PDB file of C-alpha atoms in Angstrom:
ATOM      1  CA  MET F 365       0.000   0.000   0.000  1.00  0.00           C
ATOM      2  CA  LEU F 366       2.830   2.419   0.855  1.00  0.00           C
ATOM      3  CA  ASP F 367       4.462   1.891  -2.557  1.00  0.00           C
ATOM      4  CA  SER F 368       1.110   2.469  -4.259  1.00  0.00           C
ATOM      5  CA  MET F 369       0.485   5.693  -2.344  1.00  0.00           C
ATOM      6  CA  ARG F 370       4.018   6.869  -3.134  1.00  0.00           C
ATOM      7  CA  LEU F 371       3.336   6.357  -6.842  1.00  0.00           C
ATOM      8  CA  LEU F 372       0.044   8.235  -6.589  1.00  0.00           C
ATOM      9  CA  SER F 373       1.768  11.138  -4.793  1.00  0.00           C
ATOM     10  CA  GLN F 374       4.275  11.425  -7.666  1.00  0.00           C
ATOM     11  CA  CYS F 375       1.502  11.682 -10.253  1.00  0.00           C
ATOM     12  CA  MET F 376       0.828  15.267 -11.361  1.00  0.00           C
ATOM     13  CA  LEU F 377      -2.874  14.643 -10.916  1.00  0.00           C
ATOM     14  CA  PHE F 378      -2.440  14.065  -7.195  1.00  0.00           C
ATOM     15  CA  SER F 379       0.508  16.324  -6.360  1.00  0.00           C
ATOM     16  CA  GLY F 380       0.162  18.332  -3.156  1.00  0.00           C
ATOM     17  CA  LEU F 381      -2.459  16.064  -1.597  1.00  0.00           C
ATOM     18  CA  SER F 382      -2.125  15.009   2.029  1.00  0.00           C
ATOM     19  CA  GLU F 383      -1.467  11.426   3.115  1.00  0.00           C
ATOM     20  CA  GLU F 384      -5.061  11.221   4.286  1.00  0.00           C
ATOM     21  CA  GLN F 385      -6.342  12.318   0.878  1.00  0.00           C
ATOM     22  CA  LEU F 386      -4.005   9.899  -0.913  1.00  0.00           C
ATOM     23  CA  ALA F 387      -5.227   7.085   1.304  1.00  0.00           C
ATOM     24  CA  GLU F 388      -8.793   8.014   0.392  1.00  0.00           C
ATOM     25  CA  LEU F 389      -7.895   7.868  -3.300  1.00  0.00           C
ATOM     26  CA  TYR F 390      -6.132   4.563  -2.892  1.00  0.00           C
ATOM     27  CA  GLY F 391      -9.230   3.215  -1.199  1.00  0.00           C
ATOM     28  CA  ILE F 392     -11.317   3.522  -4.366  1.00  0.00           C
ATOM     29  CA  THR F 393      -8.742   2.018  -6.750  1.00  0.00           C
ATOM     30  CA  SER F 394      -8.306  -1.470  -8.116  1.00  0.00           C
ATOM     31  CA  LYS F 395      -5.087  -2.732  -9.680  1.00  0.00           C
ATOM     32  CA  ARG F 396      -5.097  -4.241 -13.162  1.00  0.00           C
ATOM     33  CA  CYS F 397      -2.254  -6.104 -14.870  1.00  0.00           C
ATOM     34  CA  CYS F 398      -2.120  -6.116 -18.677  1.00  0.00           C
ATOM     35  CA  ARG F 399      -0.067  -8.221 -21.023  1.00  0.00           C
ATOM     36  CA  ARG F 400       1.547  -6.621 -24.062  1.00  0.00           C
ATOM     37  CA  GLY F 401      -1.089  -5.804 -26.677  1.00  0.00           C
ATOM     38  CA  ALA F 402      -4.004  -6.056 -24.258  1.00  0.00           C
ATOM     39  CA  VAL F 403      -6.846  -3.608 -24.940  1.00  0.00           C
ATOM     40  CA  ILE F 404      -7.559  -1.397 -21.922  1.00  0.00           C
ATOM     41  CA  PHE F 405     -10.605   0.338 -23.361  1.00  0.00           C
ATOM     42  CA  ARG F 406     -12.137   0.861 -26.768  1.00  0.00           C
ATOM     43  CA  GLU F 407     -13.478   3.937 -28.476  1.00  0.00           C
ATOM     44  CA  ALA F 408     -17.227   4.423 -27.884  1.00  0.00           C
ATOM     45  CA  GLU F 409     -17.274   2.159 -24.812  1.00  0.00           C
ATOM     46  CA  ALA F 410     -18.910   3.656 -21.735  1.00  0.00           C
ATOM     47  CA  GLY F 411     -16.431   5.845 -19.846  1.00  0.00           C
ATOM     48  CA  ILE F 412     -16.761   4.089 -16.499  1.00  0.00           C
ATOM     49  CA  GLY F 413     -13.493   5.403 -15.090  1.00  0.00           C
ATOM     50  CA  PHE F 414      -9.876   6.244 -15.810  1.00  0.00           C
ATOM     51  CA  TYR F 415      -6.449   4.752 -15.165  1.00  0.00           C
ATOM     52  CA  ILE F 416      -3.081   5.764 -13.760  1.00  0.00           C
ATOM     53  CA  ILE F 417      -0.148   3.865 -15.250  1.00  0.00           C
ATOM     54  CA  ALA F 418       1.995   2.263 -12.529  1.00  0.00           C
ATOM     55  CA  SER F 419       4.466   0.581 -14.890  1.00  0.00           C
ATOM     56  CA  GLY F 420       4.886  -0.043 -18.613  1.00  0.00           C
ATOM     57  CA  LYS F 421       3.684   2.024 -21.560  1.00  0.00           C
ATOM     58  CA  VAL F 422       0.235   2.510 -23.069  1.00  0.00           C
ATOM     59  CA  LYS F 423      -0.739   3.854 -26.485  1.00  0.00           C
ATOM     60  CA  VAL F 424      -3.912   5.841 -27.078  1.00  0.00           C
ATOM     61  CA  PHE F 425      -5.007   5.590 -30.690  1.00  0.00           C
ATOM     62  CA  LYS F 426      -7.782   5.915 -33.256  1.00  0.00           C
ATOM     63  CA  THR F 427      -8.576   3.414 -36.002  1.00  0.00           C
ATOM     64  CA  SER F 428      -9.962   4.430 -39.387  1.00  0.00           C
ATOM     65  CA  PRO F 429     -12.828   2.520 -41.063  1.00  0.00           C
ATOM     66  CA  GLU F 430     -10.158   0.950 -43.290  1.00  0.00           C
ATOM     67  CA  GLY F 431      -8.321  -0.337 -40.227  1.00  0.00           C
ATOM     68  CA  LYS F 432      -5.418   2.124 -40.309  1.00  0.00           C
ATOM     69  CA  GLU F 433      -4.123   2.996 -36.846  1.00  0.00           C
ATOM     70  CA  GLN F 434      -3.128   6.522 -35.829  1.00  0.00           C
ATOM     71  CA  ILE F 435      -1.413   6.778 -32.457  1.00  0.00           C
ATOM     72  CA  LEU F 436      -2.438   9.945 -30.636  1.00  0.00           C
ATOM     73  CA  HIS F 437       0.025   9.622 -27.784  1.00  0.00           C
ATOM     74  CA  ILE F 438       2.094   7.192 -25.758  1.00  0.00           C
ATOM     75  CA  PHE F 439       1.941   7.429 -21.978  1.00  0.00           C
ATOM     76  CA  GLY F 440       4.165   6.027 -19.243  1.00  0.00           C
ATOM     77  CA  PRO F 441       4.307   5.588 -15.463  1.00  0.00           C
ATOM     78  CA  GLY F 442       2.502   8.221 -13.405  1.00  0.00           C
ATOM     79  CA  GLU F 443       0.347   9.445 -16.291  1.00  0.00           C
ATOM     80  CA  PRO F 444      -3.451   9.169 -16.475  1.00  0.00           C
ATOM     81  CA  ILE F 445      -5.373   7.746 -19.436  1.00  0.00           C
ATOM     82  CA  GLY F 446      -9.089   7.865 -20.152  1.00  0.00           C
ATOM     83  CA  GLU F 447      -9.653  10.773 -17.776  1.00  0.00           C
ATOM     84  CA  VAL F 448     -11.783  12.933 -20.081  1.00  0.00           C
ATOM     85  CA  PRO F 449     -15.057  10.984 -19.546  1.00  0.00           C
ATOM     86  CA  VAL F 450     -14.759  11.634 -15.797  1.00  0.00           C
ATOM     87  CA  PHE F 451     -16.361  15.053 -16.322  1.00  0.00           C
ATOM     88  CA  HIS F 452     -19.011  14.502 -18.969  1.00  0.00           C
ATOM     89  CA  GLY F 453     -19.814  10.810 -18.571  1.00  0.00           C
ATOM     90  CA  GLN F 454     -19.611  10.175 -22.296  1.00  0.00           C
ATOM     91  CA  PRO F 455     -17.900   7.181 -23.966  1.00  0.00           C
ATOM     92  CA  TYR F 456     -14.127   6.946 -24.365  1.00  0.00           C
ATOM     93  CA  PRO F 457     -13.067   9.080 -27.368  1.00  0.00           C
ATOM     94  CA  ALA F 458     -10.264   6.710 -28.457  1.00  0.00           C
ATOM     95  CA  ASN F 459      -8.770   3.264 -27.894  1.00  0.00           C
ATOM     96  CA  ALA F 460      -6.021   2.346 -25.429  1.00  0.00           C
ATOM     97  CA  ALA F 461      -3.753  -0.707 -25.449  1.00  0.00           C
ATOM     98  CA  ALA F 462      -0.629  -1.806 -23.603  1.00  0.00           C
ATOM     99  CA  LEU F 463       2.623  -1.467 -25.560  1.00  0.00           C
ATOM    100  CA  SER F 464       4.374  -3.651 -22.993  1.00  0.00           C
ATOM    101  CA  GLU F 465       3.422  -5.517 -19.864  1.00  0.00           C
ATOM    102  CA  ALA F 466       1.752  -2.872 -17.730  1.00  0.00           C
ATOM    103  CA  GLU F 467       0.239  -2.340 -14.317  1.00  0.00           C
ATOM    104  CA  LEU F 468      -2.591   0.175 -13.967  1.00  0.00           C
ATOM    105  CA  TYR F 469      -4.659   1.654 -11.172  1.00  0.00           C
ATOM    106  CA  PHE F 470      -8.319   1.974 -12.109  1.00  0.00           C
ATOM    107  CA  PHE F 471     -10.430   4.807 -10.653  1.00  0.00           C
ATOM    108  CA  PRO F 472     -14.216   4.277 -11.053  1.00  0.00           C
ATOM    109  CA  ARG F 473     -15.882   7.446 -12.304  1.00  0.00           C
ATOM    110  CA  GLN F 474     -18.686   7.855  -9.778  1.00  0.00           C
ATOM    111  CA  ARG F 475     -16.510   7.350  -6.704  1.00  0.00           C
ATOM    112  CA  PHE F 476     -13.798   9.638  -8.085  1.00  0.00           C
ATOM    113  CA  VAL F 477     -16.301  12.407  -8.872  1.00  0.00           C
ATOM    114  CA  ALA F 478     -17.538  12.178  -5.266  1.00  0.00           C
ATOM    115  CA  LEU F 479     -13.966  12.870  -4.103  1.00  0.00           C
ATOM    116  CA  LEU F 480     -13.649  15.780  -6.549  1.00  0.00           C
ATOM    117  CA  GLU F 481     -16.761  17.399  -5.135  1.00  0.00           C
ATOM    118  CA  LYS F 482     -15.249  17.658  -1.668  1.00  0.00           C
ATOM    119  CA  ASN F 483     -11.597  18.290  -2.602  1.00  0.00           C
ATOM    120  CA  SER F 484     -10.837  21.514  -4.465  1.00  0.00           C
ATOM    121  CA  SER F 485      -7.089  20.713  -4.723  1.00  0.00           C
ATOM    122  CA  LEU F 486      -7.836  17.496  -6.576  1.00  0.00           C
ATOM    123  CA  ALA F 487     -10.248  19.291  -8.904  1.00  0.00           C
ATOM    124  CA  LEU F 488      -7.654  21.978  -9.728  1.00  0.00           C
ATOM    125  CA  ASN F 489      -5.001  19.337 -10.393  1.00  0.00           C
ATOM    126  CA  MET F 490      -7.406  17.583 -12.745  1.00  0.00           C
ATOM    127  CA  LEU F 491      -7.995  20.799 -14.676  1.00  0.00           C
ATOM    128  CA  ALA F 492      -4.239  21.411 -14.907  1.00  0.00           C
ATOM    129  CA  VAL F 493      -3.659  17.953 -16.380  1.00  0.00           C
ATOM    130  CA  LEU F 494      -6.461  18.415 -18.914  1.00  0.00           C
ATOM    131  CA  ALA F 495      -5.071  21.825 -19.933  1.00  0.00           C
ATOM    132  CA  MET F 496      -1.617  20.277 -20.420  1.00  0.00           C
ATOM    133  CA  ARG F 497      -3.127  17.490 -22.530  1.00  0.00           C
ATOM    134  CA  LEU F 498      -4.961  20.050 -24.673  1.00  0.00           C
ATOM    135  CA  ARG F 499      -1.723  21.929 -25.373  1.00  0.00           C
ATOM    136  CA  ARG F 500       0.046  18.665 -26.172  1.00  0.00           C
ATOM    137  CA  PHE F 501      -2.607  17.558 -28.647  1.00  0.00           C
ATOM    138  CA  ALA F 502      -2.752  21.019 -30.238  1.00  0.00           C
ATOM    139  CA  THR F 503       1.012  20.810 -30.819  1.00  0.00           C
ATOM    140  CA  GLN F 504       0.681  17.316 -32.251  1.00  0.00           C
ATOM    141  CA  ILE F 505      -2.084  18.398 -34.634  1.00  0.00           C
ATOM    142  CA  GLU F 506       0.079  21.307 -35.771  1.00  0.00           C
ATOM    143  CA  HIS F 507       2.986  18.971 -36.482  1.00  0.00           C
ATOM    144  CA  LEU F 508       0.804  16.475 -38.341  1.00  0.00           C
ATOM    145  CA  THR F 509      -1.000  19.030 -40.500  1.00  0.00           C
ATOM    146  CA  LEU F 510       1.529  21.809 -41.090  1.00  0.00           C
ATOM    147  CA  ARG F 511       4.778  19.855 -41.385  1.00  0.00           C
ATOM    148  CA  GLU F 512       5.982  17.182 -43.760  1.00  0.00           C
ATOM    149  CA  VAL F 513       7.128  13.883 -42.249  1.00  0.00           C
ATOM    150  CA  PRO F 514      10.823  14.910 -41.905  1.00  0.00           C
ATOM    151  CA  GLY F 515       9.735  17.942 -39.886  1.00  0.00           C
ATOM    152  CA  ARG F 516       7.496  15.792 -37.688  1.00  0.00           C
ATOM    153  CA  LEU F 517      10.376  13.422 -36.961  1.00  0.00           C
ATOM    154  CA  ALA F 518      12.729  16.314 -36.207  1.00  0.00           C
ATOM    155  CA  MET F 519      10.243  17.856 -33.765  1.00  0.00           C
ATOM    156  CA  TYR F 520       9.667  14.492 -32.086  1.00  0.00           C
ATOM    157  CA  LEU F 521      13.394  13.904 -31.595  1.00  0.00           C
ATOM    158  CA  LEU F 522      13.856  17.381 -30.115  1.00  0.00           C
ATOM    159  CA  TYR F 523      10.814  16.893 -27.866  1.00  0.00           C
ATOM    160  CA  MET F 524      12.196  13.579 -26.589  1.00  0.00           C
ATOM    161  CA  ALA F 525      15.606  15.175 -26.046  1.00  0.00           C
ATOM    162  CA  ARG F 526      14.012  17.811 -23.814  1.00  0.00           C
ATOM    163  CA  GLU F 527      11.977  15.155 -21.986  1.00  0.00           C
ATOM    164  CA  GLN F 528      15.094  13.048 -21.403  1.00  0.00           C
ATOM    165  CA  LYS F 529      17.149  16.160 -20.512  1.00  0.00           C
ATOM    166  CA  ASN F 530      19.857  15.331 -23.035  1.00  0.00           C
ATOM    167  CA  MET F 531      20.116  17.425 -26.202  1.00  0.00           C
ATOM    168  CA  GLN F 532      22.951  15.243 -27.509  1.00  0.00           C
ATOM    169  CA  GLN F 533      21.035  12.014 -27.932  1.00  0.00           C
ATOM    170  CA  VAL F 534      17.629  10.370 -27.660  1.00  0.00           C
ATOM    171  CA  ALA F 535      16.790   6.850 -26.496  1.00  0.00           C
ATOM    172  CA  LEU F 536      13.760   5.612 -28.433  1.00  0.00           C
ATOM    173  CA  ASP F 537      11.467   3.807 -26.007  1.00  0.00           C
ATOM    174  CA  ILE F 538       9.023   2.503 -28.628  1.00  0.00           C
ATOM    175  CA  PRO F 539       9.556   0.378 -31.773  1.00  0.00           C
ATOM    176  CA  LYS F 540      10.057   2.317 -34.996  1.00  0.00           C
ATOM    177  CA  GLY F 541       6.808   0.880 -36.352  1.00  0.00           C
ATOM    178  CA  GLN F 542       4.925   2.500 -33.468  1.00  0.00           C
ATOM    179  CA  LEU F 543       6.871   5.719 -33.992  1.00  0.00           C
ATOM    180  CA  ALA F 544       5.801   5.733 -37.645  1.00  0.00           C
ATOM    181  CA  SER F 545       2.153   5.463 -36.595  1.00  0.00           C
ATOM    182  CA  LEU F 546       2.618   8.247 -34.038  1.00  0.00           C
ATOM    183  CA  LEU F 547       4.028  10.505 -36.777  1.00  0.00           C
ATOM    184  CA  GLY F 548       1.318   9.587 -39.289  1.00  0.00           C
ATOM    185  CA  THR F 549       3.523   7.773 -41.802  1.00  0.00           C
ATOM    186  CA  SER F 550       4.636   4.276 -42.821  1.00  0.00           C
ATOM    187  CA  PRO F 551       7.621   2.356 -41.396  1.00  0.00           C
ATOM    188  CA  GLU F 552       9.223   2.332 -44.849  1.00  0.00           C
ATOM    189  CA  THR F 553       8.972   6.118 -45.200  1.00  0.00           C
ATOM    190  CA  LEU F 554      10.309   6.619 -41.689  1.00  0.00           C
ATOM    191  CA  SER F 555      13.323   4.393 -42.417  1.00  0.00           C
ATOM    192  CA  ARG F 556      14.107   6.427 -45.543  1.00  0.00           C
ATOM    193  CA  ILE F 557      13.915   9.675 -43.569  1.00  0.00           C
ATOM    194  CA  PHE F 558      16.215   8.326 -40.863  1.00  0.00           C
ATOM    195  CA  GLN F 559      18.664   7.338 -43.603  1.00  0.00           C
ATOM    196  CA  LYS F 560      18.481  10.730 -45.321  1.00  0.00           C
ATOM    197  CA  MET F 561      18.950  12.648 -42.049  1.00  0.00           C
ATOM    198  CA  SER F 562      21.966  10.466 -41.305  1.00  0.00           C
ATOM    199  CA  GLU F 563      23.452  11.214 -44.735  1.00  0.00           C
ATOM    200  CA  GLU F 564      22.872  14.928 -44.152  1.00  0.00           C
ATOM    201  CA  GLY F 565      24.807  14.771 -40.886  1.00  0.00           C
ATOM    202  CA  LEU F 566      21.825  15.706 -38.720  1.00  0.00           C
ATOM    203  CA  ILE F 567      21.633  12.478 -36.747  1.00  0.00           C
ATOM    204  CA  GLN F 568      23.421   9.186 -36.240  1.00  0.00           C
ATOM    205  CA  VAL F 569      21.315   6.081 -35.665  1.00  0.00           C
ATOM    206  CA  GLU F 570      22.725   3.446 -33.324  1.00  0.00           C
ATOM    207  CA  GLY F 571      19.852   1.008 -32.810  1.00  0.00           C
ATOM    208  CA  LYS F 572      17.406   2.629 -30.406  1.00  0.00           C
ATOM    209  CA  ARG F 573      19.878   5.416 -29.643  1.00  0.00           C
ATOM    210  CA  ILE F 574      19.735   8.477 -31.905  1.00  0.00           C
ATOM    211  CA  LEU F 575      22.633  10.917 -31.681  1.00  0.00           C
ATOM    212  CA  LEU F 576      21.566  14.499 -32.411  1.00  0.00           C
ATOM    213  CA  LEU F 577      24.543  15.838 -34.359  1.00  0.00           C
ATOM    214  CA  ASP F 578      22.971  19.172 -35.304  1.00  0.00           C
ATOM    215  CA  PRO F 579      19.943  20.097 -33.106  1.00  0.00           C
ATOM    216  CA  GLU F 580      19.744  23.606 -34.555  1.00  0.00           C
ATOM    217  CA  ALA F 581      19.403  22.289 -38.100  1.00  0.00           C
ATOM    218  CA  LEU F 582      16.807  19.767 -36.909  1.00  0.00           C
ATOM    219  CA  ALA F 583      14.748  22.613 -35.440  1.00  0.00           C
ATOM    220  CA  GLU F 584      14.633  24.245 -38.886  1.00  0.00           C
ATOM    221  CA  ARG F 585      13.213  21.197 -40.663  1.00  0.00           C
TER     222      ARG F 585
END
């Protein structure tokens, strides 16, 4: 229980809450273990609650009528998924599946809303997370609609470098096929772009490690 509460306290959604409040939150959760590829929820299913990722990675994605998958985002430990229906009670707006073995904490909607109603700090944290998500998706839409694929890849590498606090290199934590879907392209096109950027001296690919040889030039793509 102590490890679980420590994880909850490190989640942005629950930052600043007292031990008593965290214990109250923990009291309404249930833990779920998912194998790689397991579906967590599907688009249009009833939004009965949301999840906090304890370990592993989860992709949130849409699927076209033709079956083409577009990854909207990839989330890791400490991040919530499926939280939007908490407020309006509508179905989940996208699908979610585990990219690796994952452990999740499930928060049922009705019991969580009851806690929100009596805890203004929790409500404000929830709004902050939703605002951050909105900015993130707005940036992603901009990259997907206003930039060609090389520019999308360049922006993703620079974003990951900032996230990993190392502007010299990036460690890819997802397969390149998943990265292609995230960037709205095919694996073959992505491989060609990696090769071209390497030939131009912008990057150096060493398996899952990407050396950023010229970050300034990448930012101009």
